[in-house]
């Protein structure tokens, strides 16, 4: 019964999102009028008179749908300003809209029971105890069931200083090489699941589109992708947790991943490594722990000798750095990691120098 209400609420939210998108698009195309969030939110009482079924959805949930649409347009306009590939907001199909949110109120958590306005009470299985004040409650449909995501406002846990710093070179042979010589193996979660993915994708392609068998095959395929995503995120959280606890200063390359994936021979491996997600998790964990992540220029980090500074040109196939000037021999990625740390140390010294200058 509750699952049916979840599905009904999700479908109504999706319809409202698409209707709001249609209104914005047509208003600009026909009359060159820009419609914002507030003008659409003010229409909700009138819309409910026409669509009586919307009365069974909590008011703030509907407002959050329009706010989500507004954020999509803001992101679109920001991409246009930055002259990036814009990607106009698109209509959401049933497989592209899988959550709705109670942004402020309308929900109450008592022990392992959650009361949701207009829906009822559901029983929860918590993966861990919550800390801090609950700000939002999001209901999300995944391939293996329904989940509740709470956004809590809690105090930052400032970790004790260790006085250590490290440079990290991200790669494909090894996921990461540290400037102290340690390496982190690349788990290659996508590569390991390729056979299962191929079999599941074949199963989907052989089914009649829209049939119950096709829906089951799609669900199985989604579950495999979901497992890969969870394994990868678990791997990232464990690594970043260890790095933030060990080091106060962490240096990484300011990678332009969009440019790197243009290489057809490396694109799949780069997607599998997901460096962007790793760096995002590392940065927010470091900030919340009172640590710092430096992003340095990656140019020639593996070509320049970390010992004497001589530029030693080599292709990607050459994995060993050999310097003809100082005769040092070490792994290519280790050489890059040491250079990354050195650049961050120099950048830190420069920033300290600027900070220490008296204001005029």
GROMACS .gro file of C-alpha atoms in nm:
model
  360
    1UNK     CA    1   0.000   0.000   0.000
    2UNK     CA    2   0.277   0.245   0.096
    3UNK     CA    3   0.486   0.147  -0.209
    4UNK     CA    4   0.185   0.219  -0.431
    5UNK     CA    5   0.160   0.566  -0.275
    6UNK     CA    6   0.531   0.620  -0.331
    7UNK     CA    7   0.493   0.532  -0.699
    8UNK     CA    8   0.183   0.751  -0.737
    9UNK     CA    9   0.356   1.049  -0.571
   10UNK     CA   10   0.667   1.001  -0.783
   11UNK     CA   11   0.461   0.990  -1.103
   12UNK     CA   12   0.272   1.308  -1.012
   13UNK     CA   13   0.601   1.485  -0.936
   14UNK     CA   14   0.741   1.376  -1.270
   15UNK     CA   15   0.431   1.505  -1.452
   16UNK     CA   16   0.460   1.840  -1.272
   17UNK     CA   17   0.829   1.866  -1.365
   18UNK     CA   18   0.757   1.800  -1.731
   19UNK     CA   19   0.461   2.041  -1.732
   20UNK     CA   20   0.674   2.314  -1.576
   21UNK     CA   21   0.948   2.254  -1.833
   22UNK     CA   22   0.693   2.272  -2.117
   23UNK     CA   23   0.554   2.600  -1.983
   24UNK     CA   24   0.898   2.758  -1.960
   25UNK     CA   25   1.002   2.641  -2.305
   26UNK     CA   26   0.682   2.755  -2.480
   27UNK     CA   27   0.670   3.089  -2.297
   28UNK     CA   28   1.016   3.173  -2.431
   29UNK     CA   29   0.961   3.033  -2.781
   30UNK     CA   30   0.626   3.202  -2.841
   31UNK     CA   31   0.645   3.525  -2.639
   32UNK     CA   32   1.010   3.560  -2.528
   33UNK     CA   33   0.896   3.553  -2.164
   34UNK     CA   34   1.121   3.413  -1.892
   35UNK     CA   35   0.931   3.224  -1.620
   36UNK     CA   36   1.099   3.177  -1.283
   37UNK     CA   37   1.035   2.950  -0.987
   38UNK     CA   38   0.814   3.193  -0.794
   39UNK     CA   39   0.570   3.251  -1.081
   40UNK     CA   40   0.528   2.875  -1.124
   41UNK     CA   41   0.500   2.805  -0.749
   42UNK     CA   42   0.225   3.068  -0.720
   43UNK     CA   43   0.020   2.874  -0.975
   44UNK     CA   44   0.009   2.555  -0.764
   45UNK     CA   45  -0.320   2.639  -0.581
   46UNK     CA   46  -0.494   2.696  -0.916
   47UNK     CA   47  -0.342   2.381  -1.063
   48UNK     CA   48  -0.476   2.175  -0.772
   49UNK     CA   49  -0.828   2.290  -0.856
   50UNK     CA   50  -0.789   2.142  -1.203
   51UNK     CA   51  -0.583   1.838  -1.101
   52UNK     CA   52  -0.751   1.711  -0.786
   53UNK     CA   53  -0.502   1.423  -0.753
   54UNK     CA   54  -0.224   1.674  -0.670
   55UNK     CA   55  -0.402   1.741  -0.340
   56UNK     CA   56  -0.273   1.403  -0.224
   57UNK     CA   57   0.088   1.525  -0.252
   58UNK     CA   58   0.235   1.739   0.026
   59UNK     CA   59   0.260   2.104  -0.084
   60UNK     CA   60   0.632   2.142  -0.012
   61UNK     CA   61   0.708   1.830  -0.216
   62UNK     CA   62   0.546   1.995  -0.520
   63UNK     CA   63   0.736   2.317  -0.453
   64UNK     CA   64   1.062   2.121  -0.438
   65UNK     CA   65   0.987   1.973  -0.783
   66UNK     CA   66   0.962   2.325  -0.929
   67UNK     CA   67   1.276   2.427  -0.741
   68UNK     CA   68   1.459   2.131  -0.892
   69UNK     CA   69   1.345   2.243  -1.237
   70UNK     CA   70   1.463   2.597  -1.162
   71UNK     CA   71   1.806   2.463  -1.061
   72UNK     CA   72   1.826   2.275  -1.392
   73UNK     CA   73   1.770   2.599  -1.582
   74UNK     CA   74   2.024   2.786  -1.368
   75UNK     CA   75   2.283   2.518  -1.443
   76UNK     CA   76   2.196   2.541  -1.813
   77UNK     CA   77   2.247   2.918  -1.820
   78UNK     CA   78   2.576   2.885  -1.628
   79UNK     CA   79   2.705   2.637  -1.886
   80UNK     CA   80   2.607   2.876  -2.165
   81UNK     CA   81   2.797   3.160  -1.993
   82UNK     CA   82   3.105   2.941  -1.958
   83UNK     CA   83   3.069   2.846  -2.328
   84UNK     CA   84   3.047   2.478  -2.245
   85UNK     CA   85   2.823   2.220  -2.406
   86UNK     CA   86   2.492   2.359  -2.280
   87UNK     CA   87   2.246   2.068  -2.278
   88UNK     CA   88   1.898   2.222  -2.250
   89UNK     CA   89   1.689   2.069  -1.965
   90UNK     CA   90   1.497   1.774  -2.102
   91UNK     CA   91   1.172   1.602  -2.020
   92UNK     CA   92   1.194   1.321  -1.767
   93UNK     CA   93   1.085   0.971  -1.860
   94UNK     CA   94   0.983   0.714  -1.600
   95UNK     CA   95   1.343   0.589  -1.574
   96UNK     CA   96   1.492   0.938  -1.534
   97UNK     CA   97   1.294   1.068  -1.238
   98UNK     CA   98   1.334   0.850  -0.931
   99UNK     CA   99   1.302   1.069  -0.618
  100UNK     CA  100   1.096   1.328  -0.436
  101UNK     CA  101   1.189   1.537  -0.134
  102UNK     CA  102   1.037   1.686   0.181
  103UNK     CA  103   1.260   1.997   0.204
  104UNK     CA  104   1.163   2.131   0.549
  105UNK     CA  105   0.870   1.960   0.717
  106UNK     CA  106   0.599   1.705   0.648
  107UNK     CA  107   0.799   1.415   0.792
  108UNK     CA  108   0.868   1.285   1.142
  109UNK     CA  109   1.116   1.018   1.250
  110UNK     CA  110   1.043   0.821   1.566
  111UNK     CA  111   1.283   0.535   1.625
  112UNK     CA  112   1.265   0.313   1.319
  113UNK     CA  113   0.931   0.455   1.197
  114UNK     CA  114   0.897   0.745   0.956
  115UNK     CA  115   0.571   0.937   0.920
  116UNK     CA  116   0.526   1.113   0.585
  117UNK     CA  117   0.250   1.364   0.522
  118UNK     CA  118  -0.011   1.248   0.264
  119UNK     CA  119   0.151   0.903   0.253
  120UNK     CA  120   0.151   0.743   0.598
  121UNK     CA  121   0.394   0.563   0.829
  122UNK     CA  122   0.670   0.336   0.704
  123UNK     CA  123   0.921   0.117   0.885
  124UNK     CA  124   1.291   0.184   0.832
  125UNK     CA  125   1.608  -0.021   0.850
  126UNK     CA  126   1.889   0.221   0.928
  127UNK     CA  127   2.242   0.162   0.806
  128UNK     CA  128   2.372   0.387   1.085
  129UNK     CA  129   2.246   0.623   1.353
  130UNK     CA  130   2.179   0.981   1.252
  131UNK     CA  131   2.372   1.271   1.401
  132UNK     CA  132   2.269   1.636   1.404
  133UNK     CA  133   1.941   1.799   1.305
  134UNK     CA  134   1.754   1.649   1.010
  135UNK     CA  135   1.703   1.913   0.740
  136UNK     CA  136   1.551   1.725   0.448
  137UNK     CA  137   1.401   1.384   0.381
  138UNK     CA  138   1.433   1.237   0.033
  139UNK     CA  139   1.252   0.925  -0.089
  140UNK     CA  140   1.443   0.754  -0.368
  141UNK     CA  141   1.359   0.455  -0.586
  142UNK     CA  142   1.658   0.237  -0.673
  143UNK     CA  143   1.676  -0.083  -0.875
  144UNK     CA  144   1.660  -0.295  -0.557
  145UNK     CA  145   1.393  -0.103  -0.364
  146UNK     CA  146   1.303   0.224  -0.194
  147UNK     CA  147   1.544   0.426   0.020
  148UNK     CA  148   1.517   0.724   0.253
  149UNK     CA  149   1.801   0.979   0.248
  150UNK     CA  150   1.825   1.225   0.537
  151UNK     CA  151   2.029   1.543   0.504
  152UNK     CA  152   2.153   1.636   0.851
  153UNK     CA  153   2.311   1.954   0.981
  154UNK     CA  154   2.594   1.842   1.209
  155UNK     CA  155   2.914   1.998   1.340
  156UNK     CA  156   3.240   1.938   1.155
  157UNK     CA  157   3.474   1.680   1.308
  158UNK     CA  158   3.813   1.854   1.310
  159UNK     CA  159   4.082   1.586   1.306
  160UNK     CA  160   4.413   1.631   1.494
  161UNK     CA  161   4.707   1.758   1.289
  162UNK     CA  162   4.973   1.508   1.188
  163UNK     CA  163   5.223   1.749   1.030
  164UNK     CA  164   5.245   1.531   0.718
  165UNK     CA  165   5.185   1.613   0.351
  166UNK     CA  166   5.153   1.395   0.041
  167UNK     CA  167   5.133   1.418  -0.337
  168UNK     CA  168   4.898   1.192  -0.533
  169UNK     CA  169   4.923   1.094  -0.898
  170UNK     CA  170   4.604   0.934  -1.032
  171UNK     CA  171   4.642   0.674  -1.304
  172UNK     CA  172   4.503   0.366  -1.474
  173UNK     CA  173   4.772   0.102  -1.414
  174UNK     CA  174   4.750   0.191  -1.045
  175UNK     CA  175   4.456   0.396  -0.923
  176UNK     CA  176   4.686   0.623  -0.726
  177UNK     CA  177   5.058   0.652  -0.656
  178UNK     CA  178   5.166   0.847  -0.347
  179UNK     CA  179   5.483   1.053  -0.324
  180UNK     CA  180   5.602   0.837  -0.033
  181UNK     CA  181   5.615   0.532  -0.262
  182UNK     CA  182   5.284   0.371  -0.167
  183UNK     CA  183   5.051   0.257  -0.444
  184UNK     CA  184   4.674   0.199  -0.443
  185UNK     CA  185   4.564  -0.079  -0.675
  186UNK     CA  186   4.301  -0.003  -0.939
  187UNK     CA  187   3.999  -0.227  -0.862
  188UNK     CA  188   3.847  -0.186  -1.215
  189UNK     CA  189   3.491  -0.252  -1.101
  190UNK     CA  190   3.342  -0.191  -1.445
  191UNK     CA  191   3.592  -0.416  -1.621
  192UNK     CA  192   3.527  -0.697  -1.373
  193UNK     CA  193   3.151  -0.678  -1.434
  194UNK     CA  194   3.176  -0.658  -1.816
  195UNK     CA  195   3.069  -1.019  -1.876
  196UNK     CA  196   2.762  -0.987  -1.655
  197UNK     CA  197   2.674  -0.650  -1.811
  198UNK     CA  198   2.710  -0.790  -2.163
  199UNK     CA  199   2.485  -1.084  -2.082
  200UNK     CA  200   2.222  -0.860  -1.918
  201UNK     CA  201   2.228  -0.611  -2.207
  202UNK     CA  202   2.180  -0.892  -2.457
  203UNK     CA  203   1.885  -1.015  -2.255
  204UNK     CA  204   1.725  -0.669  -2.269
  205UNK     CA  205   1.779  -0.632  -2.644
  206UNK     CA  206   1.609  -0.969  -2.713
  207UNK     CA  207   1.291  -0.883  -2.521
  208UNK     CA  208   0.986  -0.710  -2.665
  209UNK     CA  209   0.996  -0.346  -2.556
  210UNK     CA  210   0.735  -0.270  -2.290
  211UNK     CA  211   0.670  -0.636  -2.199
  212UNK     CA  212   0.695  -0.771  -1.845
  213UNK     CA  213   1.000  -0.978  -1.941
  214UNK     CA  214   1.170  -0.668  -2.077
  215UNK     CA  215   1.099  -0.481  -1.753
  216UNK     CA  216   1.251  -0.765  -1.550
  217UNK     CA  217   1.560  -0.773  -1.774
  218UNK     CA  218   1.602  -0.394  -1.743
  219UNK     CA  219   1.568  -0.420  -1.365
  220UNK     CA  220   1.843  -0.685  -1.355
  221UNK     CA  221   2.069  -0.465  -1.569
  222UNK     CA  222   2.007  -0.168  -1.341
  223UNK     CA  223   2.096  -0.379  -1.037
  224UNK     CA  224   2.434  -0.466  -1.185
  225UNK     CA  225   2.509  -0.100  -1.256
  226UNK     CA  226   2.393  -0.008  -0.906
  227UNK     CA  227   2.628  -0.265  -0.750
  228UNK     CA  228   2.922  -0.126  -0.950
  229UNK     CA  229   2.836   0.226  -0.832
  230UNK     CA  230   2.816   0.119  -0.467
  231UNK     CA  231   3.142  -0.077  -0.478
  232UNK     CA  232   3.319   0.220  -0.633
  233UNK     CA  233   3.179   0.469  -0.380
  234UNK     CA  234   3.270   0.239  -0.091
  235UNK     CA  235   3.625   0.214  -0.228
  236UNK     CA  236   3.653   0.593  -0.259
  237UNK     CA  237   3.519   0.663   0.089
  238UNK     CA  238   3.762   0.421   0.251
  239UNK     CA  239   4.064   0.563   0.066
  240UNK     CA  240   3.975   0.927   0.128
  241UNK     CA  241   3.903   0.855   0.495
  242UNK     CA  242   4.250   0.705   0.534
  243UNK     CA  243   4.424   0.989   0.346
  244UNK     CA  244   4.251   1.265   0.541
  245UNK     CA  245   4.341   1.101   0.874
  246UNK     CA  246   4.708   1.055   0.779
  247UNK     CA  247   4.790   1.385   0.607
  248UNK     CA  248   4.724   1.755   0.667
  249UNK     CA  249   4.817   1.870   0.315
  250UNK     CA  250   4.718   1.665   0.009
  251UNK     CA  251   4.830   1.764  -0.341
  252UNK     CA  252   4.652   1.643  -0.656
  253UNK     CA  253   4.656   1.739  -1.023
  254UNK     CA  254   4.395   1.981  -1.160
  255UNK     CA  255   4.287   1.727  -1.420
  256UNK     CA  256   4.079   1.826  -1.723
  257UNK     CA  257   3.891   1.496  -1.739
  258UNK     CA  258   3.664   1.611  -2.024
  259UNK     CA  259   3.972   1.644  -2.242
  260UNK     CA  260   4.127   1.316  -2.128
  261UNK     CA  261   3.822   1.106  -2.221
  262UNK     CA  262   3.851   1.224  -2.582
  263UNK     CA  263   4.120   0.956  -2.620
  264UNK     CA  264   3.920   0.656  -2.752
  265UNK     CA  265   4.175   0.405  -2.622
  266UNK     CA  266   4.165   0.530  -2.262
  267UNK     CA  267   3.810   0.667  -2.226
  268UNK     CA  268   3.656   0.349  -2.084
  269UNK     CA  269   3.934   0.300  -1.831
  270UNK     CA  270   3.910   0.664  -1.724
  271UNK     CA  271   3.534   0.633  -1.678
  272UNK     CA  272   3.592   0.317  -1.476
  273UNK     CA  273   3.846   0.493  -1.251
  274UNK     CA  274   3.606   0.789  -1.193
  275UNK     CA  275   3.875   1.031  -1.082
  276UNK     CA  276   3.629   1.321  -1.068
  277UNK     CA  277   3.409   1.151  -0.807
  278UNK     CA  278   3.715   1.053  -0.604
  279UNK     CA  279   3.849   1.411  -0.600
  280UNK     CA  280   3.510   1.552  -0.506
  281UNK     CA  281   3.482   1.315  -0.207
  282UNK     CA  282   3.844   1.385  -0.105
  283UNK     CA  283   3.796   1.763  -0.113
  284UNK     CA  284   3.476   1.772   0.093
  285UNK     CA  285   3.614   1.527   0.350
  286UNK     CA  286   3.935   1.727   0.385
  287UNK     CA  287   3.743   2.053   0.430
  288UNK     CA  288   3.514   1.905   0.695
  289UNK     CA  289   3.817   1.766   0.884
  290UNK     CA  290   4.016   2.091   0.880
  291UNK     CA  291   4.265   1.962   0.622
  292UNK     CA  292   4.361   2.107   0.284
  293UNK     CA  293   4.370   1.977  -0.074
  294UNK     CA  294   4.594   2.158  -0.324
  295UNK     CA  295   4.521   2.142  -0.697
  296UNK     CA  296   4.836   2.197  -0.902
  297UNK     CA  297   4.914   2.235  -1.272
  298UNK     CA  298   4.954   1.883  -1.420
  299UNK     CA  299   5.169   1.996  -1.716
  300UNK     CA  300   5.477   1.772  -1.761
  301UNK     CA  301   5.444   1.627  -1.410
  302UNK     CA  302   5.565   1.289  -1.539
  303UNK     CA  303   5.818   1.430  -1.787
  304UNK     CA  304   6.025   1.650  -1.554
  305UNK     CA  305   6.275   1.474  -1.330
  306UNK     CA  306   6.176   1.510  -0.966
  307UNK     CA  307   6.542   1.497  -0.858
  308UNK     CA  308   6.720   1.745  -1.087
  309UNK     CA  309   6.442   1.914  -1.287
  310UNK     CA  310   6.557   1.799  -1.633
  311UNK     CA  311   6.278   1.732  -1.883
  312UNK     CA  312   6.284   1.370  -1.996
  313UNK     CA  313   6.033   1.311  -2.277
  314UNK     CA  314   5.861   0.973  -2.285
  315UNK     CA  315   5.541   0.823  -2.423
  316UNK     CA  316   5.262   0.668  -2.217
  317UNK     CA  317   5.399   0.321  -2.293
  318UNK     CA  318   5.721   0.396  -2.102
  319UNK     CA  319   5.645   0.335  -1.734
  320UNK     CA  320   5.995   0.393  -1.594
  321UNK     CA  321   6.155   0.734  -1.554
  322UNK     CA  322   6.530   0.735  -1.629
  323UNK     CA  323   6.713   1.066  -1.608
  324UNK     CA  324   7.029   1.101  -1.820
  325UNK     CA  325   7.150   1.395  -1.610
  326UNK     CA  326   7.131   1.268  -1.250
  327UNK     CA  327   7.103   0.896  -1.339
  328UNK     CA  328   6.797   0.844  -1.117
  329UNK     CA  329   6.559   0.561  -1.205
  330UNK     CA  330   6.212   0.529  -1.058
  331UNK     CA  331   5.852   0.455  -1.153
  332UNK     CA  332   5.694   0.712  -1.384
  333UNK     CA  333   5.390   0.764  -1.158
  334UNK     CA  334   5.607   0.800  -0.846
  335UNK     CA  335   5.812   1.066  -1.023
  336UNK     CA  336   5.489   1.251  -1.109
  337UNK     CA  337   5.360   1.224  -0.749
  338UNK     CA  338   5.683   1.375  -0.612
  339UNK     CA  339   5.658   1.661  -0.863
  340UNK     CA  340   5.296   1.722  -0.765
  341UNK     CA  341   5.390   1.745  -0.399
  342UNK     CA  342   5.678   1.979  -0.483
  343UNK     CA  343   5.451   2.213  -0.678
  344UNK     CA  344   5.200   2.222  -0.393
  345UNK     CA  345   5.479   2.296  -0.143
  346UNK     CA  346   5.593   2.588  -0.360
  347UNK     CA  347   5.237   2.712  -0.400
  348UNK     CA  348   5.187   2.691  -0.023
  349UNK     CA  349   5.503   2.895   0.038
  350UNK     CA  350   5.387   3.160  -0.207
  351UNK     CA  351   5.046   3.185  -0.044
  352UNK     CA  352   5.202   3.212   0.301
  353UNK     CA  353   5.425   3.489   0.169
  354UNK     CA  354   5.124   3.682   0.039
  355UNK     CA  355   4.936   3.631   0.364
  356UNK     CA  356   5.228   3.750   0.573
  357UNK     CA  357   5.271   4.076   0.382
  358UNK     CA  358   5.144   4.378   0.576
  359UNK     CA  359   4.832   4.540   0.433
  360UNK     CA  360   4.879   4.883   0.286
   0.00000   0.00000   0.00000
